[in-house]
Short mmCIF file of C-alpha atoms in Angstrom, two decimals:
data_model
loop_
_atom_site.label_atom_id
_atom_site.label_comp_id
_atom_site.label_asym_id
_atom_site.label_seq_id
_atom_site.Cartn_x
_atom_site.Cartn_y
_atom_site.Cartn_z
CA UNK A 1 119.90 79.28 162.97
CA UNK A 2 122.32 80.03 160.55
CA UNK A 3 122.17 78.62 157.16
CA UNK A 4 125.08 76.46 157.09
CA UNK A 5 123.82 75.10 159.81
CA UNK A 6 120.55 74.43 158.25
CA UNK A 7 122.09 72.96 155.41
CA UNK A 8 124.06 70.90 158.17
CA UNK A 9 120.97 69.48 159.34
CA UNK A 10 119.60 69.00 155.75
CA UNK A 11 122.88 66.89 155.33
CA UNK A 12 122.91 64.62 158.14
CA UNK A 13 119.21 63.65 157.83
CA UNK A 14 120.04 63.01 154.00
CA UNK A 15 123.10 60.67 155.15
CA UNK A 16 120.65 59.38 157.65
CA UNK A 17 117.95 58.58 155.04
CA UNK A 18 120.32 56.91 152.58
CA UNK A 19 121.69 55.12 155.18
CA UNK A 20 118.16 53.68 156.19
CA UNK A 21 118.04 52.77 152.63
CA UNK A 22 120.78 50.96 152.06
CA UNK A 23 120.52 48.50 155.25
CA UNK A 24 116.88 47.97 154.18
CA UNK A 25 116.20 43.97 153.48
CA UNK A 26 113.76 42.49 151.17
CA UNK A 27 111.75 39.43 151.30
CA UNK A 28 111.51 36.96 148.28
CA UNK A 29 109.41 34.14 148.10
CA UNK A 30 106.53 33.24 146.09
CA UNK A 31 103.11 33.97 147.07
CA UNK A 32 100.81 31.93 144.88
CA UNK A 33 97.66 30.11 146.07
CA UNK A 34 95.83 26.67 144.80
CA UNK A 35 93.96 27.07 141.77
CA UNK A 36 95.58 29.97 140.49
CA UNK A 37 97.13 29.77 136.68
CA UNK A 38 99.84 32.01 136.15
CA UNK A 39 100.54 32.02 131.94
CA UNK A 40 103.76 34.28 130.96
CA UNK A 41 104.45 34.71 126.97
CA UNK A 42 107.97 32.99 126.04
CA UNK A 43 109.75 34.14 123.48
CA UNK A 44 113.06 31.96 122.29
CA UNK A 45 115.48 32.74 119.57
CA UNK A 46 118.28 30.95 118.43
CA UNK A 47 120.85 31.05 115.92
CA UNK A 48 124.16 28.37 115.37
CA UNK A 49 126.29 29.16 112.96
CA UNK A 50 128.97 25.63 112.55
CA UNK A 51 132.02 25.37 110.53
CA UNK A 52 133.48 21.87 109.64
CA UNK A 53 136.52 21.60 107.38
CA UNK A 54 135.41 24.71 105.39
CA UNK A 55 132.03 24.06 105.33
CA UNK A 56 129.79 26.50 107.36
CA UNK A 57 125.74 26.19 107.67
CA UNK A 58 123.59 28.71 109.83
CA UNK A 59 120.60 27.08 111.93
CA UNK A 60 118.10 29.89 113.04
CA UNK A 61 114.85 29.25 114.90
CA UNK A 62 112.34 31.15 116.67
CA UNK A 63 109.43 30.01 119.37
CA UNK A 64 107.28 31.60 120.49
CA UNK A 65 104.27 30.46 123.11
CA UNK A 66 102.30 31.07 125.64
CA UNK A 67 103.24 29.12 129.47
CA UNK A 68 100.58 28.18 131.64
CA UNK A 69 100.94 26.83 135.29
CA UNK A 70 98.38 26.30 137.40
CA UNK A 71 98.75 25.73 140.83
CA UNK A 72 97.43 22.06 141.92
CA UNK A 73 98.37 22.56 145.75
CA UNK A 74 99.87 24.21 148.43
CA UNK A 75 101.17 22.17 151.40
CA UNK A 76 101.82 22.84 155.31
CA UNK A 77 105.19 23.42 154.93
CA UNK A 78 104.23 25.98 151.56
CA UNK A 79 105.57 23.86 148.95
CA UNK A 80 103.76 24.42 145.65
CA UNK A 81 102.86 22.12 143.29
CA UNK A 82 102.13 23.04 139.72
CA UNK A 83 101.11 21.71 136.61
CA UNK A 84 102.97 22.98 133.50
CA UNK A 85 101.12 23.50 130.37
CA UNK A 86 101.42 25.31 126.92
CA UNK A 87 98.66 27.01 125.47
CA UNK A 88 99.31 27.59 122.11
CA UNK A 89 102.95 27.54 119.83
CA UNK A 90 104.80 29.21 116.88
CA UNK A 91 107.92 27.08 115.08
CA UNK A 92 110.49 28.52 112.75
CA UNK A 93 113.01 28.01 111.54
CA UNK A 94 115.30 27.77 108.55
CA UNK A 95 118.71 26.17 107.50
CA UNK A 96 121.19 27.36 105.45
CA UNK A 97 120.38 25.96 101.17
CA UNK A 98 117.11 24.50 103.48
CA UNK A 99 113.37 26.19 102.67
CA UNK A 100 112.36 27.20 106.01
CA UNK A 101 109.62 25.58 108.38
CA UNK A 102 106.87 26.76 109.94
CA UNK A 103 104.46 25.65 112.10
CA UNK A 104 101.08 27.42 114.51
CA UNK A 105 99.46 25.47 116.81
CA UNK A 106 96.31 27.86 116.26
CA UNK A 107 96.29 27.62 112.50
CA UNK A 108 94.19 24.52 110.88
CA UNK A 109 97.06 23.29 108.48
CA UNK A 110 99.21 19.68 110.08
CA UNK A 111 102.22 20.37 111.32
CA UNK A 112 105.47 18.97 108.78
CA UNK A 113 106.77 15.77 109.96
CA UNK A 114 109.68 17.95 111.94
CA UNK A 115 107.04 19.54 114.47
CA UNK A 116 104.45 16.70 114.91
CA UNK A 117 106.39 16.33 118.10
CA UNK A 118 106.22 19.55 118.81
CA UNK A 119 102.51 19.94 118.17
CA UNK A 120 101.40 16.73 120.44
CA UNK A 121 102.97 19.19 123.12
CA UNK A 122 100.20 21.95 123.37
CA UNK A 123 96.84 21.62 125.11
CA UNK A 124 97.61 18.55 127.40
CA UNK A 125 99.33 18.41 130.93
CA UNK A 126 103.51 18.18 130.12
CA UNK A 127 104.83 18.39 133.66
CA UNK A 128 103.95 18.30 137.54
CA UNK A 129 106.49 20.01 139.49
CA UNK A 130 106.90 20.93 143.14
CA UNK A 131 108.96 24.09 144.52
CA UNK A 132 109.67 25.45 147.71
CA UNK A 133 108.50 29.08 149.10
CA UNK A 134 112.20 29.92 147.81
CA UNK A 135 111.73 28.12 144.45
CA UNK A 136 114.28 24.94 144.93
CA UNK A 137 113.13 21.90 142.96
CA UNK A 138 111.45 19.57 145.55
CA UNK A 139 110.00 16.71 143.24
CA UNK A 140 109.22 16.46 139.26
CA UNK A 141 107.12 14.03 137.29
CA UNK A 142 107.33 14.05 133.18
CA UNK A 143 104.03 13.68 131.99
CA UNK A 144 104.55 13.74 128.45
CA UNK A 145 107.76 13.22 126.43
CA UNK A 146 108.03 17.18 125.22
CA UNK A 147 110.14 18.34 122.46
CA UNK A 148 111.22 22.02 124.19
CA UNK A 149 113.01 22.49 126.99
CA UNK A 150 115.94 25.08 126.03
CA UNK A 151 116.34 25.48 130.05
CA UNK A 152 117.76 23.40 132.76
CA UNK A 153 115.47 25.73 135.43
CA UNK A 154 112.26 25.25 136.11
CA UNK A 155 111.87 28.61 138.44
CA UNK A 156 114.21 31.27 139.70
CA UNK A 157 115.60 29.95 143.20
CA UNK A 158 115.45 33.12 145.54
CA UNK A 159 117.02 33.85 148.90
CA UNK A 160 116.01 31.77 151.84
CA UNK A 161 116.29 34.75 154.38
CA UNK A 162 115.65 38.68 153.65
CA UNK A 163 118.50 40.03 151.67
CA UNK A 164 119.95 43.77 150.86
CA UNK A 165 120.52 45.19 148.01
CA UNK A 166 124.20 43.78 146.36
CA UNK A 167 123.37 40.42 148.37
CA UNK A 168 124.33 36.89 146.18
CA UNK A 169 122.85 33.64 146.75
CA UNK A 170 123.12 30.70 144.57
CA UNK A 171 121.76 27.32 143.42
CA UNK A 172 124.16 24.63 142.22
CA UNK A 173 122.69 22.16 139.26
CA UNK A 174 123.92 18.67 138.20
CA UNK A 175 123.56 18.53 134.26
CA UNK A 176 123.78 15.21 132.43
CA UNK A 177 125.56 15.48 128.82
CA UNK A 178 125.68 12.47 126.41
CA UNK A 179 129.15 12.10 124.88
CA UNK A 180 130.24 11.24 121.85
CA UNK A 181 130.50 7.70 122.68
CA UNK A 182 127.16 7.77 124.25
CA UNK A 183 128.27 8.27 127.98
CA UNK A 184 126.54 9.94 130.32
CA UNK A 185 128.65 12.49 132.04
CA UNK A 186 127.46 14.57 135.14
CA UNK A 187 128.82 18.24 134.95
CA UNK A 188 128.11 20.51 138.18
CA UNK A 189 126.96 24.18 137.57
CA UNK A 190 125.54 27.01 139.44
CA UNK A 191 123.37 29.82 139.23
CA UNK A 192 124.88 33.09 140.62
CA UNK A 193 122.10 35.52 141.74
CA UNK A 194 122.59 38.92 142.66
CA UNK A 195 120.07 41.35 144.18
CA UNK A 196 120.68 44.38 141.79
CA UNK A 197 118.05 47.23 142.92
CA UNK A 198 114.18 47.29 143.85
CA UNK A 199 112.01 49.81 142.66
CA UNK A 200 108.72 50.09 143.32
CA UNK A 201 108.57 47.15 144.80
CA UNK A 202 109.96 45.04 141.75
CA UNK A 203 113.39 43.38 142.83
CA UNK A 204 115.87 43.11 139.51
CA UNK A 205 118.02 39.98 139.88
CA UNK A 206 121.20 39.45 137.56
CA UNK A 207 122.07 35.37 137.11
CA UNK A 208 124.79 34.26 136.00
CA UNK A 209 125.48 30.67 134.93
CA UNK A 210 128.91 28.85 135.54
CA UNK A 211 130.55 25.68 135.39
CA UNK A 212 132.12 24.36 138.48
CA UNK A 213 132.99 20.98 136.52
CA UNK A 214 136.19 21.97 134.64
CA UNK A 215 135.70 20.81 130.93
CA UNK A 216 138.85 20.15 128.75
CA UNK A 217 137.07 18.69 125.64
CA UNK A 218 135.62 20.65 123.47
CA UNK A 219 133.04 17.87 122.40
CA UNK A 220 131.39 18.05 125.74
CA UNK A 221 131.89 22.02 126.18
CA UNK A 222 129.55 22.33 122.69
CA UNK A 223 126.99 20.36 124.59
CA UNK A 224 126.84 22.75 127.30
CA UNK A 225 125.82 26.06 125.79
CA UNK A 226 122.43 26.11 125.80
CA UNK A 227 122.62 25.84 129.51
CA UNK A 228 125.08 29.03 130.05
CA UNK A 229 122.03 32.12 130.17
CA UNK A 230 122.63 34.78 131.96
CA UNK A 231 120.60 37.96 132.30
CA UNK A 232 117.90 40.12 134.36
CA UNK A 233 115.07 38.92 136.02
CA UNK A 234 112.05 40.91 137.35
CA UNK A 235 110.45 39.58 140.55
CA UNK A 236 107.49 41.49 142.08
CA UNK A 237 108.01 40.92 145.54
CA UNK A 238 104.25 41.49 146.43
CA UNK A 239 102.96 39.70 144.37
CA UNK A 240 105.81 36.79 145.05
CA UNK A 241 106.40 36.07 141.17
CA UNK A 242 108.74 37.07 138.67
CA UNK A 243 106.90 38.98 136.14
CA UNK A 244 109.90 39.26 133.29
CA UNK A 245 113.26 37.55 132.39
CA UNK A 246 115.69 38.66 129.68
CA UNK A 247 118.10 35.70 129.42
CA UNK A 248 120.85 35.50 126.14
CA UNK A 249 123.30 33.21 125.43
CA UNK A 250 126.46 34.18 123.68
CA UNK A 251 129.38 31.27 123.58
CA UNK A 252 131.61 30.03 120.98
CA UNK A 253 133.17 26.39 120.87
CA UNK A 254 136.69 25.58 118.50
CA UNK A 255 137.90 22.08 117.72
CA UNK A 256 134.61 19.99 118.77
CA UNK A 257 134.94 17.81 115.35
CA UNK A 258 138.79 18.78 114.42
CA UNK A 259 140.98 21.43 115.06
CA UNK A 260 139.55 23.35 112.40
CA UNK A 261 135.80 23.13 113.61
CA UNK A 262 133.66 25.96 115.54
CA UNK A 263 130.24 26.57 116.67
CA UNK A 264 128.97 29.80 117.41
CA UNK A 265 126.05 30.12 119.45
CA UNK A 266 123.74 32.42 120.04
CA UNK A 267 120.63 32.74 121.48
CA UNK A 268 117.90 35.29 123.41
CA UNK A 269 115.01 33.69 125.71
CA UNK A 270 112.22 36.03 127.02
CA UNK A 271 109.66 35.29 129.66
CA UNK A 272 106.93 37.82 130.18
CA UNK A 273 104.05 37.72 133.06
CA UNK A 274 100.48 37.82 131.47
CA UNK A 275 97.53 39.73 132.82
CA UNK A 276 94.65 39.07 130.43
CA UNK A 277 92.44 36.53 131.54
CA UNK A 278 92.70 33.11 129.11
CA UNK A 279 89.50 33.36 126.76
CA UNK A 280 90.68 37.32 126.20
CA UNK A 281 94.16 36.53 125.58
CA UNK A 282 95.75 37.01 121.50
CA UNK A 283 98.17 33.88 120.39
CA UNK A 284 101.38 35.94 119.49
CA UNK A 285 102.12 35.10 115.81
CA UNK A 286 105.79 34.45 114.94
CA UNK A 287 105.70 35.69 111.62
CA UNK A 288 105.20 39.58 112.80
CA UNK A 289 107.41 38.92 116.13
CA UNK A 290 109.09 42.60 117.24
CA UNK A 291 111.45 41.05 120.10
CA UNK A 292 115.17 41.40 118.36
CA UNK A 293 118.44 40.05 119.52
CA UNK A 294 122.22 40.93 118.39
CA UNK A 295 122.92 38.16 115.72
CA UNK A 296 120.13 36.38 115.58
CA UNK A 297 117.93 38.15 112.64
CA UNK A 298 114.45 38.13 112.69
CA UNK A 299 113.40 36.39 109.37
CA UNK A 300 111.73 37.89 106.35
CA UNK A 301 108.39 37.56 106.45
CA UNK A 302 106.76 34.56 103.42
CA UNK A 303 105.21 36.30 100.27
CA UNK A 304 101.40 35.55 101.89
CA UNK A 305 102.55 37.90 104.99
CA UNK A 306 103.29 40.51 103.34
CA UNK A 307 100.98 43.83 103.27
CA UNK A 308 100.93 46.75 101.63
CA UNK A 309 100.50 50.32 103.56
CA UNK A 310 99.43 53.16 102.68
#
């Protein structure tokens, strides 16, 4: 054989191979079975800065906590039903010509008046929720009135059939915004998802967030931005969970109180899949928190943080 004809045959099976490659589907559902608790740490960060006839005050806050749901049942049809839970929580925040707040669940000092709410949340049973196979909202039952939910989700809807790679699927969500004259006003959105690559056997998702509803007033657009994240998720396919999500939210709103009014918002949520079982596992503590987002500033630490290294 000659060699460009080896190199021929080297050729076609590498077209061949890539071409296996890229018609190859993938599977995503979630594989979870009754009794089992997953607990992911959540980090959220958030910073507003408003401007009202000249006057401009930054709002920054950080959360941080650890999720836990624990999977009550499984039914016929492989609906899931789980109980959400958190474990343990970090408040801050701080306002501009405002001292700053701060509040651990895991610390013996009461909570300020601002996070009693807050505090009542951890430890006890906050919401039952069912999902399919495919993660679509089924049925949900508030059990307690909780002070944080930055998200409309409650899971990442996948694909009802195998997809390839570059497939798109969606999930369309009513939200309900109160107006200024304390209407309720239904505003349909979606979530775009997009199957980006899968390497070693973790699927990376983009979402994208967008407004089917089309939104004139700028009074109702400001109450929509902490529902526009987009990002990456990570989804172990199996496993059948998603084991990270990087979501940010970047949006700026003019003219909500005057022409001369503005909001900027910004804002960084990350989700991360624990392995550690739950008496092993370390409460994060806010105050030394490494995860850093584009305009929104990790704070200084209090005088009683700081150390001295040699």
């Amino acid at each position: 054989m000659t060699r460009n004809g080896f190199f021929g045959l080297v050729l076609t099976g590498a077209l061949f191979a890539s071409a296996a490659v890229a018609g190859e589907t993938y599977e995503l559902k979630y594989k979870l079975a009754e009794g089992e608790v997953l607990r992911s740490k959540v980090t959220h960060l958030v910073n507003v800065t408003t401007k009202i006839q000249g006057n401009q005050q930054t709002a920054q806050s950080r959360t941080v906590s650890t999720k836990n749901w624990k999977v009550e049942k499984i039914d016929d049809e492989g609906n899931i039903t789980l109980v959400h839970s958190i474990e343990d929580l970090q408040l801050w925040n701080k306002v501009t010509d405002r001292p700053e707040q701060v509040y651990d669940s895991t610390s013996p000092e009461p909570p300020s008046p601002i996070f009693q709410r807050a505090a009542q949340s951890v430890g006890v049973p906050l919401s039952r929720f069912t999902i399919s196979k495919n993660g679509f909202l089924v049925e949900r039952e508030e059990l307690q009135e909780s002070a944080h939910a930055p998200f409309n989700q409650v899971t990442v809807v996948l694909p009802a059939e195998p997809v390839e790679i570059g497939a798109k699927w969606d999930s369309p969500t009513d939200v309900q915004i109160r107006t200024s004259k304390q209407q309720l006003k239904k505003v349909k959105t979606r979530q775009l998802f997009t199957l980006e690559s899968v390497v070693n056997g973790v699927a990376t998702i983009d979402m994208k967030t967008q407004i089917l509803t089309p939104i004139e007033n700028p009074e109702i657009k400001v109450e929509l931005i902490q529902q526009l994240a987009n990002g990456k998720v990570k989804f172990d396919i199996d496993a059948g969970r998603v084991i990270r999500q990087d979501l940010d939210m970047d949006e700026t709103v003019i003219g909500f109180q005057g022409e001369a009014s503005m909001m900027k918002f910004l804002g960084r949520m990350q989700e991360e899949l624990l392995t550690e079982p739950l008496q092993s596992a370390a409460a994060p503590t806010p105050a030394k928190e490494e995860v850093r987002t584009a305009g929104v500033p990790t704070p200084a630490k209090r005088p009683e943080d700081a150390t001295e290294t040699e």
